[in-house]
Amino acid sequence: MEIKVLFTILISTIFINNYVLAQMLGLCPFLGVSKKLDSALGMGLAVIFVMTLASFITFIVYKYILFPYEITYLRTIVFILVIASLVQLVEMIIEKTSPTLYQALGIFLPLITTNCAVLGVTVLNIDSGFISTEFGLLKSIVQGVGAGIGFTIALLLMAGIRERLETADIPKNLKGLPITFVTAGLLALSFLGFSGMKF
Amino acid sequence: MNYLKEFTKGLWEKNPILVLSLGLCPTLAVTTSVTNALWMCLASTFVLVCSNVLVSIIKKYIPSHIRIPVFITIIASFVTVVELTLKAFQPNVYNSLGIFIPLIVVNCMILGRAEEFASKNNILVSIFDGLGMGIGFGLTLTILAFFRETLGANKLFGLTFIPGMRPVMAMILAPGAFITLGLMLWAMNSFKSRKKKGG
Amino acid sequence: MKKFLTKIILFFNNNYLAKPTFILALVVFLAAFILSHVKEITYPSILRQTEEKEKLALNLVLPGYHSLLKRRVEIEGKDFIFWEGEKKDLNKESKGYAFISFEPGYSGPVKSMVGFNDQGKILGIYILEQTETPGLGARCLEVASSQLFWTSFFKAKKKNLNHSRPWFQEQFKGLDLTKGIKILQKGDWNQSLRKELLQVNGITSLTGATITSKAVTKSLQAGFKVLKEKINLTIPAVQNLDNNFLEDDENINREREEE
């Protein structure tokens, strides 16, 4: 039974409630990094890593420190500082292991801190009531993983399309951001089809 | 220092959403109704001006390499103030804005202005910059929300707009947001290039 | 003492990490301190909001019941809260019950309160919290007749305040919780659907928001199942529905008189 619930969460966050295309979170890096497929993939993997770890740590901090001591109003500050530290950590790891990727991601790596989707998934874990259900920690982690995977999929799709758009004949005023948004809109429209999936 | 210019640049020339591409997450998600858009504008402008002022005051005392975490903490504190105030005195607004109130923290616009402007300028001009950016943000939000609410739900401020018209549901959902913003950017680009041609 | 102090100052100035860490810690501490005061100011109001909403909901789902008692029962380690009220019609006292339960909807849990009488008939529901999509699931709060934007400027002073309840919630009135509640797809509710829905003990779901509709129904039935088992409600085994198109309580009273 529990596996089914986890699977539902996973499918729901990746397809039905895709964080970028359905919930409209994480847009700044989505538009900034999706120009090339390789940097998109690298960014996506970094985001999955940060989201999973952030879900884990913030959930534990909320359940065992913030909630029992009734300082839940410090949630926003604590969560964002946890995320900022994690991003710093990821930055250092990438710099050491793959300098080329580090160069390719450039400014967008520290910008994962301000990625609405990362803070969004940590807050949504709490708002979905996971702290009072059993296996709440596991559900939060799965939701984090799912959010990251959904973000990566959206990013990859966008990158693939944008690479093609480079060589397409687009009217002058539509070039750049406008056509990107319209494309994202059409992608979001296609993902709407998932909203009818039932379990 | 031309204070008026610092104020107006945020409205058109350096409009945070349309030109600088900052603060996109709340833009697309919060513009499902004009009321939401206006409240978000108010909340964001409040946080922006307050954090600009505080950053401008303490800019001399913060060592350079921890300035980002310090800015984030300041912004997060003001966001928590807004969160608690709205929850206490306007619970309907709090419920309809949902997770986007804590997400004001990661609104790239606020951190961006703190980093780029407030940490390098005096208090008074930072206030004007904050106000200008905030109102420019709000104007764009309102225009986007106007189209989405009237076409997507046939309502304006929660009241029926055109009797008997069946709304286009896609406008209220993610695709409508993306496409409308893309078209707005296209309109803006066309306007700018026509001005350039004429001038 | 002085030596110790100078040692500390030197440590701060020489150590690369000490000063920034200290300043960051100071900033965080100050922020938390100020925020705790803001919390003290706003919290009474926040708590009052929840209480008032609960009271309003209770009055709507258990109309005419008094002496409402809030009771708490522990089930599987979790607290289940419900209210028990009494009503007096024509020298006969009957009990009514209300509880709050929630079920995950499309984008978050949907929290609803339901009130029912001692025969398991729903007297009303009130959706307390939901974060469903506006225009789809959030229409569960939509009121049937809406005022036009344009005329609101003229009618502003003559308050034609719309006190009517959302149709999605109203249609639950009269349904039998002891039987399963069916979910039909008959489009938006209107008066002509009432008889048909009562006959099959069902509701019409929101267009394009079946998940939300299902969540509300499921939460009511799950809560009722728990309450029925643990509290041993006396509910008659068979309910004769032949001549009972019960529109409101007045009909029940009329029938009791005839008996």
XYZ file of C-alpha atoms in Angstrom, chain B residues 9-198:
190
model
C 13.019 53.445 -14.563
C 11.364 50.610 -12.687
C 8.095 51.234 -14.482
C 9.134 50.876 -18.099
C 12.801 51.061 -19.004
C 13.943 48.540 -16.439
C 10.643 46.844 -15.729
C 11.602 43.870 -13.565
C 9.428 41.359 -15.395
C 9.435 42.516 -18.990
C 12.978 43.782 -19.288
C 15.079 42.274 -16.531
C 13.222 38.943 -16.471
C 13.217 38.843 -12.707
C 10.396 37.653 -10.487
C 8.799 35.409 -13.074
C 7.547 32.652 -10.754
C 4.994 34.709 -8.854
C 4.096 36.568 -12.069
C 2.656 33.562 -13.779
C 1.181 31.848 -10.779
C -0.409 34.733 -8.899
C -2.094 36.444 -11.850
C -5.156 34.187 -11.804
C -7.134 37.129 -10.518
C -6.596 40.862 -10.344
C -7.169 40.903 -6.578
C -4.360 38.398 -6.084
C -2.093 40.399 -8.352
C -2.693 43.630 -6.448
C -2.082 42.027 -3.061
C 1.103 40.387 -4.341
C 2.262 43.763 -5.659
C 1.630 45.305 -2.256
C 3.420 42.533 -0.381
C 6.410 42.442 -2.731
C 6.806 46.216 -2.815
C 6.701 46.350 0.969
C 9.410 43.701 1.272
C 11.454 45.303 -1.508
C 11.424 48.808 -0.026
C 12.076 47.611 3.532
C 14.934 45.352 2.560
C 16.416 48.035 0.294
C 16.386 50.458 3.207
C 17.899 48.025 5.690
C 20.572 46.814 3.268
C 21.445 50.393 2.459
C 21.845 51.170 6.158
C 24.079 48.247 7.063
C 25.995 47.961 3.802
C 29.225 49.146 5.386
C 29.234 46.552 8.136
C 28.740 43.389 6.144
C 31.822 41.524 4.893
C 31.597 40.987 1.189
C 31.590 37.227 1.034
C 28.658 36.690 3.344
C 26.552 39.474 1.943
C 24.211 37.155 0.059
C 23.181 35.060 3.096
C 22.747 38.250 5.119
C 20.565 39.829 2.419
C 18.536 36.649 2.213
C 18.003 36.616 5.961
C 16.853 40.229 5.923
C 14.463 39.588 3.043
C 13.172 36.391 4.666
C 12.461 38.265 7.894
C 10.372 40.896 6.147
C 8.565 38.188 4.223
C 7.736 36.434 7.494
C 6.377 39.728 8.843
C 4.140 40.018 5.776
C 3.128 36.370 6.092
C 2.092 36.676 9.727
C 0.303 39.990 9.184
C -1.698 38.685 6.233
C -2.523 35.471 8.059
C -3.844 37.434 11.013
C -5.710 40.257 9.315
C -6.532 39.098 5.791
C -6.905 35.306 5.917
C -8.714 35.164 2.569
C -5.808 36.801 0.807
C -3.409 34.543 2.682
C -5.262 31.454 1.473
C -5.536 32.553 -2.139
C -1.866 33.563 -2.429
C -0.903 30.312 -0.747
C 2.726 29.274 -0.993
C 3.635 32.347 -3.028
C 3.902 34.480 0.073
C 6.954 32.649 1.424
C 8.174 32.482 -2.168
C 8.555 36.280 -2.176
C 11.907 35.517 -0.521
C 13.244 33.969 -3.691
C 11.774 36.612 -5.934
C 14.936 37.362 -7.916
C 13.825 40.965 -8.159
C 14.217 41.664 -4.452
C 17.576 39.981 -4.014
C 18.699 41.444 -7.316
C 17.930 45.021 -6.323
C 19.504 44.562 -2.909
C 22.659 43.250 -4.495
C 22.858 45.643 -7.391
C 21.487 48.868 -6.045
C 20.827 49.100 -2.337
C 24.259 47.846 -1.354
C 25.838 50.646 -3.352
C 23.565 53.611 -2.833
C 22.163 55.719 -0.048
C 18.904 55.154 1.764
C 16.688 57.735 0.099
C 17.452 56.758 -3.464
C 17.109 53.084 -2.522
C 13.575 53.813 -1.399
C 12.723 55.327 -4.771
C 14.324 52.464 -6.614
C 12.381 49.981 -4.510
C 9.086 51.806 -5.053
C 9.642 52.095 -8.776
C 10.548 48.460 -9.214
C 7.716 47.307 -7.018
C 5.091 49.359 -8.815
C 6.455 48.351 -12.209
C 6.201 44.749 -11.080
C 2.679 45.355 -9.881
C 1.553 47.048 -13.093
C 2.743 44.147 -15.211
C 1.112 41.693 -12.823
C -2.181 43.579 -12.983
C -2.266 43.747 -16.772
C -1.483 40.039 -17.042
C -4.066 39.229 -14.368
C -6.662 41.348 -16.141
C -6.400 39.276 -19.301
C -6.237 35.975 -17.490
C -9.152 36.600 -15.166
C -11.510 38.086 -17.742
C -10.793 35.559 -20.459
C -10.133 32.572 -18.235
C -12.844 32.794 -15.609
C -15.108 35.525 -16.953
C -14.674 37.482 -13.764
C -13.093 40.696 -12.607
C -12.470 41.206 -8.899
C -14.565 38.101 -8.395
C -17.620 39.553 -10.123
C -18.926 38.283 -13.455
C -17.552 40.219 -16.372
C -19.590 39.355 -19.434
C -22.846 37.599 -18.753
C -23.370 34.406 -20.649
C -19.819 34.052 -21.938
C -18.102 30.742 -21.376
C -14.527 31.365 -20.321
C -11.435 29.808 -21.906
C -10.228 27.626 -19.061
C -6.720 27.342 -20.437
C -6.135 31.005 -19.644
C -6.517 30.407 -15.926
C -4.127 27.485 -16.035
C -0.411 27.448 -16.773
C -0.510 27.517 -20.600
C -2.552 30.710 -20.641
C -0.044 32.375 -18.344
C 2.963 31.493 -20.465
C 1.356 32.385 -23.759
C -0.109 35.669 -22.546
C 3.224 36.769 -21.131
C 4.926 35.782 -24.378
C 2.438 37.872 -26.348
C 2.900 40.798 -23.974
C 6.651 40.634 -24.500
C 6.090 40.494 -28.244
C 3.878 43.573 -28.058
C 6.511 45.370 -26.016
C 9.272 44.475 -28.451
C 7.198 45.636 -31.409
C 6.458 48.894 -29.654
C 10.121 49.447 -28.895
C 11.331 48.705 -32.407
C 8.669 50.941 -33.921
C 9.791 53.723 -31.618
C 13.359 53.129 -32.703
C 12.410 53.269 -36.360
C 10.414 56.439 -35.854
